[in-house]
Tab-separated table of C-alpha atoms and ligand atoms in Angstrom:
chain	number	residue	atom	x	y	z
A	1	MET	CA	49.801	-14.711	14.140
A	2	LEU	CA	51.122	-11.345	12.971
A	3	GLN	CA	53.453	-10.606	10.116
A	4	THR	CA	54.819	-7.372	8.675
A	5	LYS	CA	56.179	-7.415	5.132
A	6	ASN	CA	58.487	-4.617	3.959
A	7	ILE	CA	56.793	-1.921	6.005
A	8	SER	CA	57.858	1.635	5.260
A	9	ALA	CA	56.273	4.676	6.871
A	10	SER	CA	56.624	8.434	6.827
A	11	TYR	CA	55.170	11.594	8.283
A	12	ARG	CA	54.952	14.021	5.349
A	13	GLU	CA	58.365	13.788	3.670
A	14	THR	CA	60.223	12.277	6.613
A	15	VAL	CA	60.710	8.537	6.398
A	16	VAL	CA	60.589	6.915	9.831
A	17	LEU	CA	60.479	3.206	8.939
A	18	GLU	CA	62.113	1.388	6.055
A	19	GLU	CA	61.569	-2.178	4.899
A	20	VAL	CA	60.599	-3.595	8.274
A	21	SER	CA	59.758	-7.309	8.027
A	22	PHE	CA	59.252	-9.841	10.797
A	23	GLN	CA	56.717	-12.275	12.100
A	24	VAL	CA	55.379	-13.223	15.486
A	25	GLU	CA	54.130	-16.702	16.210
A	26	GLU	CA	51.099	-17.574	18.300
A	27	GLY	CA	51.928	-17.632	22.025
A	28	GLU	CA	55.081	-15.550	21.701
A	29	PHE	CA	56.111	-12.501	23.745
A	30	LEU	CA	58.015	-10.081	21.507
A	31	GLY	CA	59.670	-6.896	22.723
A	32	ILE	CA	60.353	-3.882	20.513
A	33	ILE	CA	63.205	-1.720	21.760
A	34	GLY	CA	65.217	1.188	20.407
A	35	PRO	CA	66.105	4.801	21.203
A	36	ASN	CA	63.604	7.663	21.367
A	37	GLY	CA	62.336	8.487	17.917
A	38	ALA	CA	63.405	5.116	16.453
A	39	GLY	CA	59.877	4.500	15.160
A	40	LYS	CA	58.562	2.067	17.772
A	41	THR	CA	55.213	3.761	18.302
A	42	THR	CA	54.821	4.285	14.557
A	43	LEU	CA	55.393	0.569	13.988
A	44	LEU	CA	52.838	-0.255	16.668
A	45	LYS	CA	50.320	2.130	15.073
A	46	ILE	CA	50.788	0.354	11.750
A	47	MET	CA	50.424	-3.068	13.340
A	48	THR	CA	47.192	-1.979	15.030
A	49	GLY	CA	45.745	-0.476	11.854
A	50	VAL	CA	45.724	3.079	13.230
A	51	LYS	CA	48.233	4.302	10.626
A	52	SER	CA	48.630	3.095	7.043
A	53	PRO	CA	52.101	2.169	5.873
A	54	LEU	CA	53.622	3.898	2.854
A	55	THR	CA	54.492	0.493	1.413
A	56	GLY	CA	54.219	-3.073	2.622
A	57	GLU	CA	51.509	-4.966	4.423
A	58	VAL	CA	50.500	-6.369	7.775
A	59	MET	CA	48.950	-9.820	8.041
A	60	LEU	CA	46.887	-10.475	11.155
A	61	ASP	CA	45.881	-14.063	11.849
A	62	GLY	CA	46.397	-14.873	8.176
A	63	LYS	CA	44.372	-11.923	6.859
A	64	ASP	CA	45.512	-8.722	5.214
A	65	MET	CA	44.869	-5.997	7.775
A	66	ARG	CA	43.433	-3.701	5.069
A	67	SER	CA	40.596	-6.174	4.458
A	68	LEU	CA	39.469	-6.033	8.111
A	69	SER	CA	37.119	-3.501	9.699
A	70	ARG	CA	37.996	-1.773	12.976
A	71	LYS	CA	35.591	-4.078	14.767
A	72	GLN	CA	37.051	-7.212	13.154
A	73	ILE	CA	40.546	-6.103	14.172
A	74	ALA	CA	39.322	-5.476	17.717
A	75	GLN	CA	37.915	-8.994	17.878
A	76	ILE	CA	41.453	-10.323	17.381
A	77	MET	CA	43.654	-7.616	18.855
A	78	ALA	CA	43.613	-5.466	21.975
A	79	VAL	CA	45.812	-2.429	22.500
A	80	VAL	CA	47.214	-0.883	25.648
A	81	PRO	CA	48.314	2.535	24.351
A	82	GLN	CA	51.211	4.666	25.598
A	83	SER	CA	48.800	7.073	27.217
A	84	SER	CA	45.094	6.625	27.330
A	85	PHE	CA	42.559	9.235	28.183
A	86	ILE	CA	39.544	7.968	30.047
A	87	PRO	CA	36.892	10.480	31.000
A	88	PRO	CA	36.304	10.709	34.753
A	89	LEU	CA	33.217	9.357	36.505
A	90	PHE	CA	33.428	5.925	34.934
A	91	THR	CA	33.845	3.116	37.434
A	92	VAL	CA	36.490	0.454	37.000
A	93	GLU	CA	33.773	-2.013	36.008
A	94	ASP	CA	32.423	0.420	33.360
A	95	VAL	CA	35.890	0.804	31.852
A	96	VAL	CA	36.531	-2.948	31.721
A	97	MET	CA	33.070	-3.435	30.150
A	98	MET	CA	34.135	-1.086	27.321
A	99	GLY	CA	36.465	-3.908	26.248
A	100	ARG	CA	33.420	-6.049	25.391
A	101	TYR	CA	32.311	-3.657	22.641
A	102	PRO	CA	33.808	-5.589	19.687
A	103	HIS	CA	31.819	-8.651	20.714
A	104	GLN	CA	28.503	-6.891	21.254
A	105	ARG	CA	25.874	-6.946	18.568
A	106	SER	CA	24.337	-3.754	19.773
A	107	ARG	CA	26.024	-1.027	21.772
A	108	PHE	CA	23.295	-1.060	24.376
A	109	THR	CA	22.865	-4.720	25.280
A	110	ILE	CA	25.085	-6.301	27.858
A	111	THR	CA	24.795	-10.074	27.928
A	112	LYS	CA	25.350	-12.519	30.750
A	113	GLU	CA	28.593	-13.510	29.044
A	114	ASP	CA	29.803	-9.890	29.010
A	115	ASN	CA	29.191	-9.643	32.752
A	116	GLU	CA	30.970	-12.925	33.399
A	117	VAL	CA	34.011	-12.001	31.322
A	118	VAL	CA	34.301	-8.638	33.085
A	119	LYS	CA	34.053	-10.292	36.504
A	120	ASP	CA	36.660	-12.950	35.590
A	121	VAL	CA	39.129	-10.457	34.176
A	122	ILE	CA	38.817	-8.167	37.198
A	123	GLN	CA	39.499	-11.144	39.430
A	124	LYS	CA	42.428	-12.382	37.338
A	125	ILE	CA	44.159	-9.032	37.475
A	126	GLY	CA	43.446	-8.701	41.171
A	127	ILE	CA	41.544	-5.420	41.056
A	128	THR	CA	38.305	-6.711	42.583
A	129	LEU	CA	38.767	-4.386	45.548
A	130	PHE	CA	38.377	-1.238	43.482
A	131	GLY	CA	35.782	-2.459	40.975
A	132	SER	CA	33.187	0.101	41.964
A	133	ARG	CA	35.598	3.019	42.365
A	134	PHE	CA	35.888	5.822	39.843
A	135	ILE	CA	38.772	5.608	37.401
A	136	ASN	CA	39.930	9.153	38.218
A	137	GLU	CA	40.390	8.167	41.854
A	138	LEU	CA	43.055	5.550	41.140
A	139	SER	CA	46.837	5.808	41.112
A	140	GLY	CA	48.761	5.526	37.833
A	141	GLY	CA	49.667	1.894	38.518
A	142	GLU	CA	46.102	0.946	39.420
A	143	ARG	CA	44.747	2.730	36.342
A	144	GLN	CA	47.206	0.836	34.138
A	145	GLU	CA	45.922	-2.440	35.576
A	146	VAL	CA	42.381	-1.366	34.647
A	147	ILE	CA	43.455	-0.537	31.074
A	148	ILE	CA	45.007	-3.985	30.797
A	149	ALA	CA	41.830	-5.528	32.228
A	150	ARG	CA	39.816	-3.676	29.555
A	151	ALA	CA	42.138	-5.100	26.889
A	152	LEU	CA	41.716	-8.626	28.268
A	153	ALA	CA	37.925	-8.265	28.368
A	154	GLN	CA	38.217	-8.132	24.572
A	155	LYS	CA	39.410	-11.765	24.762
A	156	PRO	CA	42.134	-10.952	22.260
A	157	LYS	CA	44.456	-13.384	20.519
A	158	VAL	CA	47.001	-10.589	20.205
A	159	LEU	CA	47.848	-8.035	22.881
A	160	MET	CA	49.773	-4.913	21.884
A	161	LEU	CA	51.373	-2.777	24.576
A	162	ASP	CA	53.181	0.557	24.137
A	163	GLU	CA	55.478	1.174	27.110
A	164	PRO	CA	52.964	-0.233	29.603
A	165	THR	CA	55.288	0.225	32.585
A	166	ALA	CA	56.663	3.677	31.766
A	167	SER	CA	55.246	5.547	34.746
A	168	LEU	CA	55.009	2.699	37.217
A	169	ASP	CA	57.035	1.886	40.332
A	170	ILE	CA	59.158	-1.282	40.370
A	171	LYS	CA	56.500	-3.340	42.143
A	172	HIS	CA	53.846	-2.492	39.553
A	173	GLN	CA	56.341	-2.947	36.697
A	174	MET	CA	56.969	-6.514	37.859
A	175	LYS	CA	53.261	-7.144	38.416
A	176	ILE	CA	52.158	-5.917	34.986
A	177	LEU	CA	54.909	-7.686	33.050
A	178	GLY	CA	54.472	-10.864	35.097
A	179	LEU	CA	50.817	-10.755	34.211
A	180	VAL	CA	51.486	-10.428	30.483
A	181	LYS	CA	53.992	-13.276	30.695
A	182	MET	CA	51.406	-15.445	32.444
A	183	LEU	CA	48.777	-14.684	29.783
A	184	VAL	CA	51.241	-15.695	27.091
A	185	LYS	CA	52.168	-18.894	28.895
A	186	GLU	CA	48.779	-20.000	30.204
A	187	ASP	CA	46.298	-18.596	27.702
A	188	GLY	CA	48.519	-18.740	24.603
A	189	ILE	CA	48.049	-15.019	23.902
A	190	THR	CA	50.543	-13.398	21.532
A	191	ALA	CA	52.034	-10.253	23.086
A	192	ILE	CA	53.957	-7.479	21.352
A	193	MET	CA	55.324	-4.776	23.617
A	194	VAL	CA	57.311	-1.599	23.117
A	195	ILE	CA	59.555	-1.082	26.128
A	196	HIS	CA	62.460	1.195	27.031
A	197	ASP	CA	63.836	-0.673	30.011
A	198	LEU	CA	66.326	-3.128	28.546
A	199	ASN	CA	66.624	-5.169	31.735
A	200	LEU	CA	62.872	-5.731	31.822
A	201	ALA	CA	62.841	-6.474	28.093
A	202	ALA	CA	65.519	-9.147	28.572
A	203	ARG	CA	63.753	-10.611	31.550
A	204	PHE	CA	60.234	-10.913	30.187
A	205	CYS	CA	60.384	-11.113	26.379
A	206	GLN	CA	61.322	-14.258	24.508
A	207	ARG	CA	62.461	-12.361	21.456
A	208	LEU	CA	63.496	-8.769	20.794
A	209	ILE	CA	63.564	-6.423	17.841
A	210	LEU	CA	65.982	-3.518	18.118
A	211	LEU	CA	64.969	-0.565	15.923
A	212	HIS	CA	67.513	2.029	14.863
A	213	ASN	CA	67.699	4.563	12.016
A	214	CYS	CA	64.303	3.494	10.622
A	215	LYS	CA	65.354	-0.153	10.306
A	216	ILE	CA	65.608	-3.371	12.265
A	217	HIS	CA	69.148	-3.222	13.620
A	218	SER	CA	69.006	-6.664	15.202
A	219	HIS	CA	66.430	-9.301	15.942
A	220	GLY	CA	66.541	-12.482	18.026
A	221	LYS	CA	66.858	-13.827	21.536
A	222	PRO	CA	67.705	-11.242	24.225
A	223	GLU	CA	71.294	-12.545	24.477
A	224	ASP	CA	71.801	-12.086	20.741
A	225	VAL	CA	70.280	-8.593	20.589
A	226	LEU	CA	71.492	-7.056	23.846
A	227	THR	CA	75.227	-7.274	23.231
A	228	SER	CA	77.672	-4.563	24.303
A	229	GLN	CA	78.454	-3.914	20.663
A	230	ASN	CA	74.804	-3.470	19.638
A	231	LEU	CA	74.192	-1.156	22.589
A	232	LYS	CA	77.218	0.891	21.587
A	233	GLU	CA	76.063	1.142	17.976
A	234	VAL	CA	72.473	2.035	18.742
A	235	TYR	CA	72.457	3.892	22.062
A	236	GLU	CA	76.055	5.164	21.961
A	237	VAL	CA	76.800	3.964	25.478
A	238	ASP	CA	79.398	1.650	26.976
A	239	ALA	CA	77.430	-1.084	28.642
A	240	GLU	CA	78.338	-4.290	30.377
A	241	VAL	CA	76.009	-7.230	29.831
A	242	ASN	CA	76.107	-10.006	32.418
A	243	TYR	CA	73.997	-13.012	33.178
A	244	ASN	CA	72.416	-12.864	36.614
A	245	THR	CA	71.650	-16.356	37.875
A	246	SER	CA	69.430	-15.180	40.736
A	247	ILE	CA	66.871	-13.810	38.278
A	248	ASP	CA	67.866	-16.154	35.447
A	249	SER	CA	68.234	-13.251	33.040
A	250	LEU	CA	70.622	-10.781	31.479
A	251	GLN	CA	71.518	-7.673	33.392
A	252	ILE	CA	72.734	-4.543	31.651
A	253	VAL	CA	74.823	-1.949	33.404
A	254	VAL	CA	75.657	1.249	31.570
A	255	LYS	CA	79.207	2.315	32.401
A	256	GLU	CA	79.262	5.631	30.546
B	1	LIG	N1	52.314	12.602	14.164
B	1	LIG	C1	53.593	12.816	13.785
B	1	LIG	N2	53.896	13.778	12.862
B	1	LIG	C2	55.177	13.982	12.465
B	1	LIG	N3	56.236	13.277	12.903
B	1	LIG	C3	56.005	12.311	13.809
B	1	LIG	C4	54.682	12.015	14.302
B	1	LIG	N4	54.760	11.023	15.193
B	1	LIG	C5	56.065	10.677	15.272
B	1	LIG	N5	56.823	11.450	14.442
B	1	LIG	C6	58.269	11.352	14.236
B	1	LIG	O1	58.573	10.037	13.791
B	1	LIG	C7	59.737	9.517	14.405
B	1	LIG	C8	59.400	8.200	15.126
B	1	LIG	O2	58.517	8.486	16.186
B	1	LIG	P1	57.922	7.356	17.115
B	1	LIG	O3	57.407	6.260	16.268
B	1	LIG	O4	56.977	7.997	18.065
B	1	LIG	O5	59.247	6.864	17.882
B	1	LIG	P2	59.455	6.080	19.264
B	1	LIG	O6	58.143	5.538	19.705
B	1	LIG	O7	60.449	5.020	18.912
B	1	LIG	O8	60.042	7.057	20.225
B	1	LIG	C9	60.253	10.627	15.330
B	1	LIG	O9	61.279	11.301	14.671
B	1	LIG	C10	59.032	11.496	15.541
B	1	LIG	O10	59.430	12.841	15.741
B	2	LIG	MG1	56.957	5.764	21.488
């Protein structure tokens, strides 16, 4: 569904990504992890067509990203950015409707289908109760749910998320990631997420890419990537990695 081939990127003279190649299959949930400044957001910007790579290419649904217009990309891919500014005085329904834009022929006509999709998505995410409230009157967790609803209203094949749970409490972290997991499982969406919390990454993602020093340090199943040795090499911490049967996932404890 999405493939990067030998991606390199820089800001002025500073190289921040070198020869990054991987592919993500349809219906997969991939996590991108790595220390601050490792290049995660830059990689996401390249995969969403916001930034051009220095070398290499991105294939989206079999097509070279450079051959697609912004609108064509948005018909395939939706993005939940690290921080998103939404002007106040838009209602939740207005914001979710913005997600329909790539499918609208004209900016000013809202079809029956648009209304139905917006209603369905709002229901699916469980935000029906605050549909008519203003976006600036919601908490951070509620607002994040609305941003995800807007992304889903795009009916994307690929969902890109940059630290979607960064400022959320543990309840909302579980809710948002559970939701993405469900979309992957039930609707066959392909999800690519940048995330800092290694325990959540292990628990929700099927595959992980660990970025370090501009390159892919390791890539594979959570148990192959999140080893004590890799964590030592990349994060310079002593960590214990155990399997927790009650959550059926790895659990990482940093010792020092
Ligand atoms: N717009 C920019 N201009 C110059 N340097 C940047 C810019 N954005 C990011 N960088 C630098 O690129 C590197 C990778 O940043 P980023 O991709 O945001 O990392 P991450 O998301 O993994 O924390 C960092 O060293 C950062 O300082
Ligand atoms: Mg980042």
